[in-house]
Structures are given as structure tokens and as C-alpha cells.
XYZ file of C-alpha atoms in Angstrom:
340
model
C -60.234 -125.998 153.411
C -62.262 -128.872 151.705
C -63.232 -127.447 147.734
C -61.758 -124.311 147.997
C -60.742 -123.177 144.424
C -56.806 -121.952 143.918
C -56.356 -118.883 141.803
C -54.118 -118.950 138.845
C -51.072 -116.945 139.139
C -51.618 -113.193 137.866
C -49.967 -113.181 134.500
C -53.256 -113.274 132.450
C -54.110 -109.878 133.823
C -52.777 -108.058 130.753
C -54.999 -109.996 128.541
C -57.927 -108.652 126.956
C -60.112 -111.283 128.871
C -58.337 -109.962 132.416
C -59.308 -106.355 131.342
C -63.017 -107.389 130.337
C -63.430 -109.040 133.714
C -62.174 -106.388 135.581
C -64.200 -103.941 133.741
C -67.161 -105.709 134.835
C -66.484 -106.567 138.433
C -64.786 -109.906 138.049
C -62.401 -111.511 140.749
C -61.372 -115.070 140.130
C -63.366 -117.047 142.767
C -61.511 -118.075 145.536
C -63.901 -119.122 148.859
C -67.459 -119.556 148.087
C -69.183 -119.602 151.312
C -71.659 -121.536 150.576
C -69.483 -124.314 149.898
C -66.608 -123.895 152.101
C -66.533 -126.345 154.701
C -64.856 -125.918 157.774
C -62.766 -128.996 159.767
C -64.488 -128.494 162.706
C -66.991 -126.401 164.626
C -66.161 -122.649 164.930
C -65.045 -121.675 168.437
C -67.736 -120.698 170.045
C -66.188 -117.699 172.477
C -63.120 -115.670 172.426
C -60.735 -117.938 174.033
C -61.353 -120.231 171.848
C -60.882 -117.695 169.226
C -57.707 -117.098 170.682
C -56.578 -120.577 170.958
C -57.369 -121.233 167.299
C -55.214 -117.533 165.965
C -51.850 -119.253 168.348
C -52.421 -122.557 167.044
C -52.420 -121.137 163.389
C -49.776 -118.457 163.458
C -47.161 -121.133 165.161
C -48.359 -123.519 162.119
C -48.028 -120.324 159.888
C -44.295 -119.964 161.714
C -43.535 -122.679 160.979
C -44.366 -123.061 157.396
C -42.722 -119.798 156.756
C -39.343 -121.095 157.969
C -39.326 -124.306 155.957
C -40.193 -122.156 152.558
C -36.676 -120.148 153.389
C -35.168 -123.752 153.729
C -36.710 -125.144 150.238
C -36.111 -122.102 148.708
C -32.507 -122.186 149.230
C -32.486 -125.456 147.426
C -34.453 -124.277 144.647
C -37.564 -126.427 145.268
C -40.787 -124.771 144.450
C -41.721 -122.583 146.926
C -44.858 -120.196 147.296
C -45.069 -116.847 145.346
C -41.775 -117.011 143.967
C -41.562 -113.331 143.332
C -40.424 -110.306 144.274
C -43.266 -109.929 146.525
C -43.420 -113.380 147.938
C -40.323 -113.020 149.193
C -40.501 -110.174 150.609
C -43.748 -110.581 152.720
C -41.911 -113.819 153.868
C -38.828 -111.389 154.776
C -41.408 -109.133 156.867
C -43.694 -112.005 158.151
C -41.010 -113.751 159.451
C -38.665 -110.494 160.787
C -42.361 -109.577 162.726
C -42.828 -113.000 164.400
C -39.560 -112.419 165.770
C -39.952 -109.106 167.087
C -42.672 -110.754 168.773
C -41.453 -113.945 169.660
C -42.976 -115.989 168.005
C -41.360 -119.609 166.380
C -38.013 -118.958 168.744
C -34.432 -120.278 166.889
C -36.115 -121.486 164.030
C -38.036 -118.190 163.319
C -34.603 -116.497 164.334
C -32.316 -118.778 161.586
C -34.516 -118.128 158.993
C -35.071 -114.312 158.761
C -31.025 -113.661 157.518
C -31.980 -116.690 155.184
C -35.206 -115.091 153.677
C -33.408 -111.803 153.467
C -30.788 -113.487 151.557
C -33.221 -114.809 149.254
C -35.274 -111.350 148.794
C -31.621 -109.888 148.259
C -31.512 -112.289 145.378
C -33.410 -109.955 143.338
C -31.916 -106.873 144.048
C -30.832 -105.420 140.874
C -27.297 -103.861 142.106
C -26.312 -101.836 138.670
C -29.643 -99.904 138.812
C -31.101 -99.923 142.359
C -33.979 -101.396 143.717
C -35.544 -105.274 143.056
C -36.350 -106.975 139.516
C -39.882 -108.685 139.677
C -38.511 -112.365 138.628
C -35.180 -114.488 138.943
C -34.669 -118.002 137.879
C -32.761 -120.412 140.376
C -29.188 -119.305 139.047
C -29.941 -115.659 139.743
C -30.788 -114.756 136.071
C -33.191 -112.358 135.928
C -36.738 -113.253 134.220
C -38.632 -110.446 134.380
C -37.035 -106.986 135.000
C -39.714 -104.932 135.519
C -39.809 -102.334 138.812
C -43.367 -102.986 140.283
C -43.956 -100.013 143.008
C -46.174 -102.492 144.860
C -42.680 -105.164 144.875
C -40.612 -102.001 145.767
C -42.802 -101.224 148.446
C -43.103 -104.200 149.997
C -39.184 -105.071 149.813
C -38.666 -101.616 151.584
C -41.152 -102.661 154.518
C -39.785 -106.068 154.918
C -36.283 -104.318 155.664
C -37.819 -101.613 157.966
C -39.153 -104.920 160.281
C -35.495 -106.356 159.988
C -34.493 -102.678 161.207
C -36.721 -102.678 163.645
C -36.081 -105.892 165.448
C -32.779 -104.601 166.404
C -29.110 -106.120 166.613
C -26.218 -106.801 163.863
C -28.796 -106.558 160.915
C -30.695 -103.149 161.704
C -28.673 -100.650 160.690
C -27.531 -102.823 157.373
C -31.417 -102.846 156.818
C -32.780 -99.451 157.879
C -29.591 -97.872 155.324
C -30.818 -100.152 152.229
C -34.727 -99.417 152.949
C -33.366 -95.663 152.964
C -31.523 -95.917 149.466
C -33.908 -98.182 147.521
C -37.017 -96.471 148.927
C -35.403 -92.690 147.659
C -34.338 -94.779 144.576
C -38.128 -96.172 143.761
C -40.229 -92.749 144.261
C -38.154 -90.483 141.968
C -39.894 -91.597 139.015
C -43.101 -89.827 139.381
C -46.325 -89.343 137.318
C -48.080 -86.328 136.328
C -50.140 -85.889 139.740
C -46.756 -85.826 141.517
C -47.215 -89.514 143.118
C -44.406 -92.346 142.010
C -44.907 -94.300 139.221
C -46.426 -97.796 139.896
C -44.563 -99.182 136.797
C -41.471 -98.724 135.100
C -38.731 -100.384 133.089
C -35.558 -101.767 134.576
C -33.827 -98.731 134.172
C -36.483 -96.685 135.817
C -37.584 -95.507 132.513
C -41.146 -94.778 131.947
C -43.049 -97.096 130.082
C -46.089 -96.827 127.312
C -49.147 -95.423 129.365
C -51.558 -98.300 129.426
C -48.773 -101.124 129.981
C -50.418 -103.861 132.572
C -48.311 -105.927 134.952
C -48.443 -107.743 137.676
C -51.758 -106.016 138.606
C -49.704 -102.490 137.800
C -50.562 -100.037 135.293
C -48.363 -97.726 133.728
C -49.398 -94.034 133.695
C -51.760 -94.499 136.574
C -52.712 -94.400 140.176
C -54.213 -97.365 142.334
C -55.510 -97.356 145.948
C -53.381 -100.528 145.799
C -50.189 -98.779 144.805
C -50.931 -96.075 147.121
C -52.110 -98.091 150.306
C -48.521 -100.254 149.933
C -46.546 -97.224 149.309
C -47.982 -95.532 152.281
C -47.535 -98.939 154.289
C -43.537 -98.670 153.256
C -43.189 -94.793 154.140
C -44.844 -95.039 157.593
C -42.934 -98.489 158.537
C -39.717 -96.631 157.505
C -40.051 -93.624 159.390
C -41.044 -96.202 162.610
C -38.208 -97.587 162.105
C -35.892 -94.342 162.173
C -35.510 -94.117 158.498
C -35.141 -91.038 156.272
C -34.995 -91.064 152.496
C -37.835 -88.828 152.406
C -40.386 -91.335 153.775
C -42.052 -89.144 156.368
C -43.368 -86.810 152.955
C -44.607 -89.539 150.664
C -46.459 -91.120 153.568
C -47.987 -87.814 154.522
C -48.646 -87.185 150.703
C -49.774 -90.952 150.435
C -52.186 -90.543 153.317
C -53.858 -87.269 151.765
C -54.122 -88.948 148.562
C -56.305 -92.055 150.255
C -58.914 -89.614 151.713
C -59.019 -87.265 149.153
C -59.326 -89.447 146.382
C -59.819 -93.333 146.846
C -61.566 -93.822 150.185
C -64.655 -92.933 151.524
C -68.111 -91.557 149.624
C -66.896 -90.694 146.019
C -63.016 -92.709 146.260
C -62.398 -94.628 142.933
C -60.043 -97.702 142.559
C -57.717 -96.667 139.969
C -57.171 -92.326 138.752
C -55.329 -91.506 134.750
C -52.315 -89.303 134.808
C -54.778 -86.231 134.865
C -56.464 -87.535 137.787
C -59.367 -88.552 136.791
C -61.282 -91.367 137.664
C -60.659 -95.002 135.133
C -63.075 -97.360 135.313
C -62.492 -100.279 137.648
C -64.887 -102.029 140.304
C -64.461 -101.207 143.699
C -62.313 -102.991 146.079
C -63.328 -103.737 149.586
C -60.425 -105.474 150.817
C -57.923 -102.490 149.877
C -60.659 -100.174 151.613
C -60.100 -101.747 155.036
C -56.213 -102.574 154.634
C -55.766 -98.727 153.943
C -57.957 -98.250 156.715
C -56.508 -100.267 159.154
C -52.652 -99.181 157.692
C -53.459 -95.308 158.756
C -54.973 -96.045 161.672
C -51.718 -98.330 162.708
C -49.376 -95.184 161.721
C -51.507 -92.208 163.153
C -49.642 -91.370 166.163
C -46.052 -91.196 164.276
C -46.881 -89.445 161.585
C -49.515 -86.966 163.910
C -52.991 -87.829 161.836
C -55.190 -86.020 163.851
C -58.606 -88.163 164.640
C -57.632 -90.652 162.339
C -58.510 -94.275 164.517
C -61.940 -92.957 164.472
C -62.176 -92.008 160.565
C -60.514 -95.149 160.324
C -62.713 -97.378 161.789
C -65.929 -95.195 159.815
C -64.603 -96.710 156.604
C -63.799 -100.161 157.939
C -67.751 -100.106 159.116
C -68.869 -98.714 155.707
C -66.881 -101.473 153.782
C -67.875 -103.954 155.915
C -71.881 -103.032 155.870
C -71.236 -103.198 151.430
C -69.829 -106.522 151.441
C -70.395 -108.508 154.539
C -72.648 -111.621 154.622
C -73.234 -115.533 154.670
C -70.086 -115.328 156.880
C -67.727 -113.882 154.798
C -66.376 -110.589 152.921
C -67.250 -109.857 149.545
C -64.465 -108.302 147.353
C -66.998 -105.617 145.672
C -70.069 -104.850 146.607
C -73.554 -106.176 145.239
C -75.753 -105.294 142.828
C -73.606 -105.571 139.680
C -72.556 -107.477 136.971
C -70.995 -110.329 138.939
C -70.055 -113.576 136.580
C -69.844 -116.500 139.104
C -71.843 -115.007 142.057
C -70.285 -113.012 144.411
C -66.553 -113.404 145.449
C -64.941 -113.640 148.146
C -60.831 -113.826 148.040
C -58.787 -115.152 150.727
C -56.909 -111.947 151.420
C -59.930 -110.395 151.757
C -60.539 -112.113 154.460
C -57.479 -111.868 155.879
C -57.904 -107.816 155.599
């Protein structure tokens, strides 16, 4: 979209100017609606609404597939992370189990695993953050929001079936037992440690992890792993840590009262709210309430996803925290956010 700002990659969070602007309710602007310009008219009914979502997610479908392709060659390629990879693993394992982009959709998902797999740090267990193109590895931290993610790309791969399911279900199972042993004082899996799963100095920021705490963010994706695993016919103890995952989101992040981030003693650390992790744990426990028997949880569900949406909603977009505050650059309004 026409003057829509990029963000800058995430590596100045540990910085005392990341912390300051977090502390006062700063997100790096991404889509300012009043200046966001659109290429066309908006549809103006749901088929056309409907029509546009196709159109995008075969563009989307394709896209995905020719990242696997340049990746393979190292040419630069979007989020080239743990993470990025592995939401390209799941994105494009989920378009087939839907099918969506046909052969070429098909050829690439072994391709993208492949390239996930890249990081997988075989001596230790589970996925480095970084690799270079020769397979050295960058940055070695474990990330439970990377861990998470890799573990839910495989449970899509298991769950589309065929020669690569049980291959995938088996390594979600080991890493996923592998990345929650290393717990935290409140009994929930430590959002970051070192390579060797070794705890490191409380306080330690990276990659939008904190060692020694809690985030709704690490919780929502751990939860999102657990549940897709236990879909997907998994063990490893996933079934428990989603249940624990899911009583941790009510009790203590969403809703009247929730915080964003708790200390090891549970308390509450200051850090502005986050609307867009309100409505993807929302919309996450609602998906996984009949497997893992949440009783009237669609409709508690879709409570928060209203109260979010009534904080932050207006001019035509969602804002990532909700006004009044101390807001440098106006309100913001991130892509994912939107996407949530």
C-alpha cells in the first residue's frame, strides 16, 4: 500500500531506547490510517469481500512458494529466522490441507520444511534463532515463541497426512517435550534460554523475549503449539501445557485486570497493553475449545474479542493499545494487528 512505513527488524528491542518506548506505549508505526491509501475502492458487499480474500491468498500462495525457491539459493528472503521459516512451513502445509496453490503449494512444503530443519540444533534439541547461508549458526539462542511456532508448523505437516506425518507429528513430540522442561518459578516454560537450555540472567531481552518472565505473547504461541499438537494426535505432554496455558490466559493476561508481561513471582511488570495478542489468544481458544473440552469458551471468546475491539477500533483500523496515553507518533496501528 502507497506510504506505508516498513518496520525495522527487532534487534533494537534490547536497547535502552526499545525499553523506554515500550515503557511508554510505543509501537513503531506501521499503517497510519489516515494516510494509507488503498488501490481501489473497498468492496462494497460480501462477495466482493470474498472475491478480494481468494484473489489475495492465491497471490499470498504464491509468494510463499517462490520464498522456499529463493531461499534455497540463498537470496534474501523474508524473515529469515527461526520464525519466518517456520510460519512459511505452517502457512504453506495449511494451504495444502486446504487446497489451495495445487503442485506448486504441494513442491514447496518438503522444501520449506527443509529449510526450517536448517536450524534445528541436532546436539541439543530444538531450533537456534539464526543461521547464515552455510548452516553456521548466528545466533543460538532458544526463543519459546521460535520453539513454538516450529512445533505448530510440524503439527500442520502432521496433519495433512501421507509420507511426511508421522516423521512430523514424532519431531513436534520430541522438540515440544524438549522446549517446556526448562521452566520458571510460576511453573510455566521459560520464554528464553541459552543454547544449552540453560537459564539465562533474569532481565536478558531478545527477540521480543525476556528472560525470567511471562508474556501473553509467549503464552498465547505456546498454547497455539500444545492445542495444534494434540489435533494432530501428538503427545509429549501437550494436552497439559495447553490446558495450563489456557488457565494462565484467563486468569492472568486477558480480560478486566490481565497484564502484558508477569516477573518470576507473578506479579505484574510494567508494559502497555496489547490488543492484537488479546484477540489472537481469543480467537486461538476459541479455535481449540472442543478438543481440549473448554466449556463455554466461543462465547467468552468472542466477549474479549468485542472488548478489544470497542478499546482500539476506529478511522478504519485497529489500534495496537488503547487511547488515552502517552502515545509518541499518534496512535499505531501494526499490520499484524490487523491481520489478528
Amino acid at each position: 500500500p502507497a506510504r506505508t512505513a516498513v518496520a525495522p527488524t527487532a534487534e533494537a528491542d534490547a536497547s535502552l531506547v526499545g525499553r523506554l518506548r515500550r515503557r511508554l506505549g510505543y509501537v513503531r508505526p506501521t499503517i497510519d490510517a489516515r494516510r494509507h491509501a488503498r488501490p481501489g475502492p473497498a468492496p462494497a458487499d460480501d462477495a466482493g469481500r470474498a472475491a478480494l480474500l481468494r484473489r489475495w491468498v492465491a497471490l499470498q500462495a504464491e509468494r510463499l512458494a517462490a520464498d522456499v525457491d529463493a531461499d534455497r539459493t540463498g537470496a534474501p528472503t523474508p524473515a529469515p529466522d527461526l520464525v519466518g521459516r517456520a510460519r512459511r512451513l505452517w502457512s504453506l502445509a495449511h494451504l495444502q490441507r486446504h487446497g489451495i496453490g495445487g503442485d506448486r503449494v504441494k513442491a514447496a512444503v518438503p522444501r520449506a520444511w527443509e529449510a526450517m530443519d536448517r536450524h534445528a540444533d541436532h546436539g541439543h534439541g530444538g531450533w537456534v534463532w539464526t543461521i547464515d547461508r552455510s548452516g553456521g549458526i548466528t545466533d543460538d539462542v532458544k526463543v519459546l515463541y521460535g520453539q513454538s511456532m516450529a512445533v505448530y508448523a510440524l503439527a500442520e505437516v502432521a496433519l495433512l497426512g501421507g509420507p511426511m506425518a508421522s516423521r512430523a507429528r514424532t519431531a513436534a513430540e520430541v522438540a515440544f517435550a524438549r522446549a517446556t522442561s526448562p521452566v520458571t518459578a510460576m511453573g510455566v516454560p521459560a520464554e528464553l534460554v541459552a543454547r544449552y537450555w540453560s537459564p539465562l540472567a533474569a532481565g536478558t531481552e531478545r527477540h521480543q523475549a525476556r528472560a525470567g518472565t511471562v508474556s501473553l505473547d509467549g503464552v498465547l504461541h505456546l498454547f497455539e503449539a500444545a492445542a495444534l499438537l494434540v489435533v494432530a494426535g501428538g503427545d509429549g505432554g501437550a494436552r497439559g501445557v495447553a490446558e495450563l496455558a489456557a488457565a494462565l490466559l484467563h486468569e492472568r493476561f486477558l480480560g478486566p485486570g490481565g497484564v502484558t508481561r508477569l516477573d518470576e513471582a507473578g506479579g505484574p511488570c510494567p508494559a502497555p497493553p496489547s490488543l492484537g495478542h488479546e484477540i489472537e489468544a481469543a480467537w486461538l481458544l476459541a479455535e481449540h475449545a472442543e478438543v481440549l473440552g473448554l466449556d463455554g469458551e466461543r462465547d467468552r471468546c468472542g466477549r474479549l474479542v468485542d472488548a478489544a475491539v470497542a478499546a482500539g477500533f476506529r478511522h478504519g483500523a485497529q489500534d495496537d493499545a488503547p487511547a488515552p496515553g502517552v502515545r509518541l507518533g499518534g496512535r499505531q496501528r501494526s499490520w499484524w494487528v490487523q491481520a489478528e
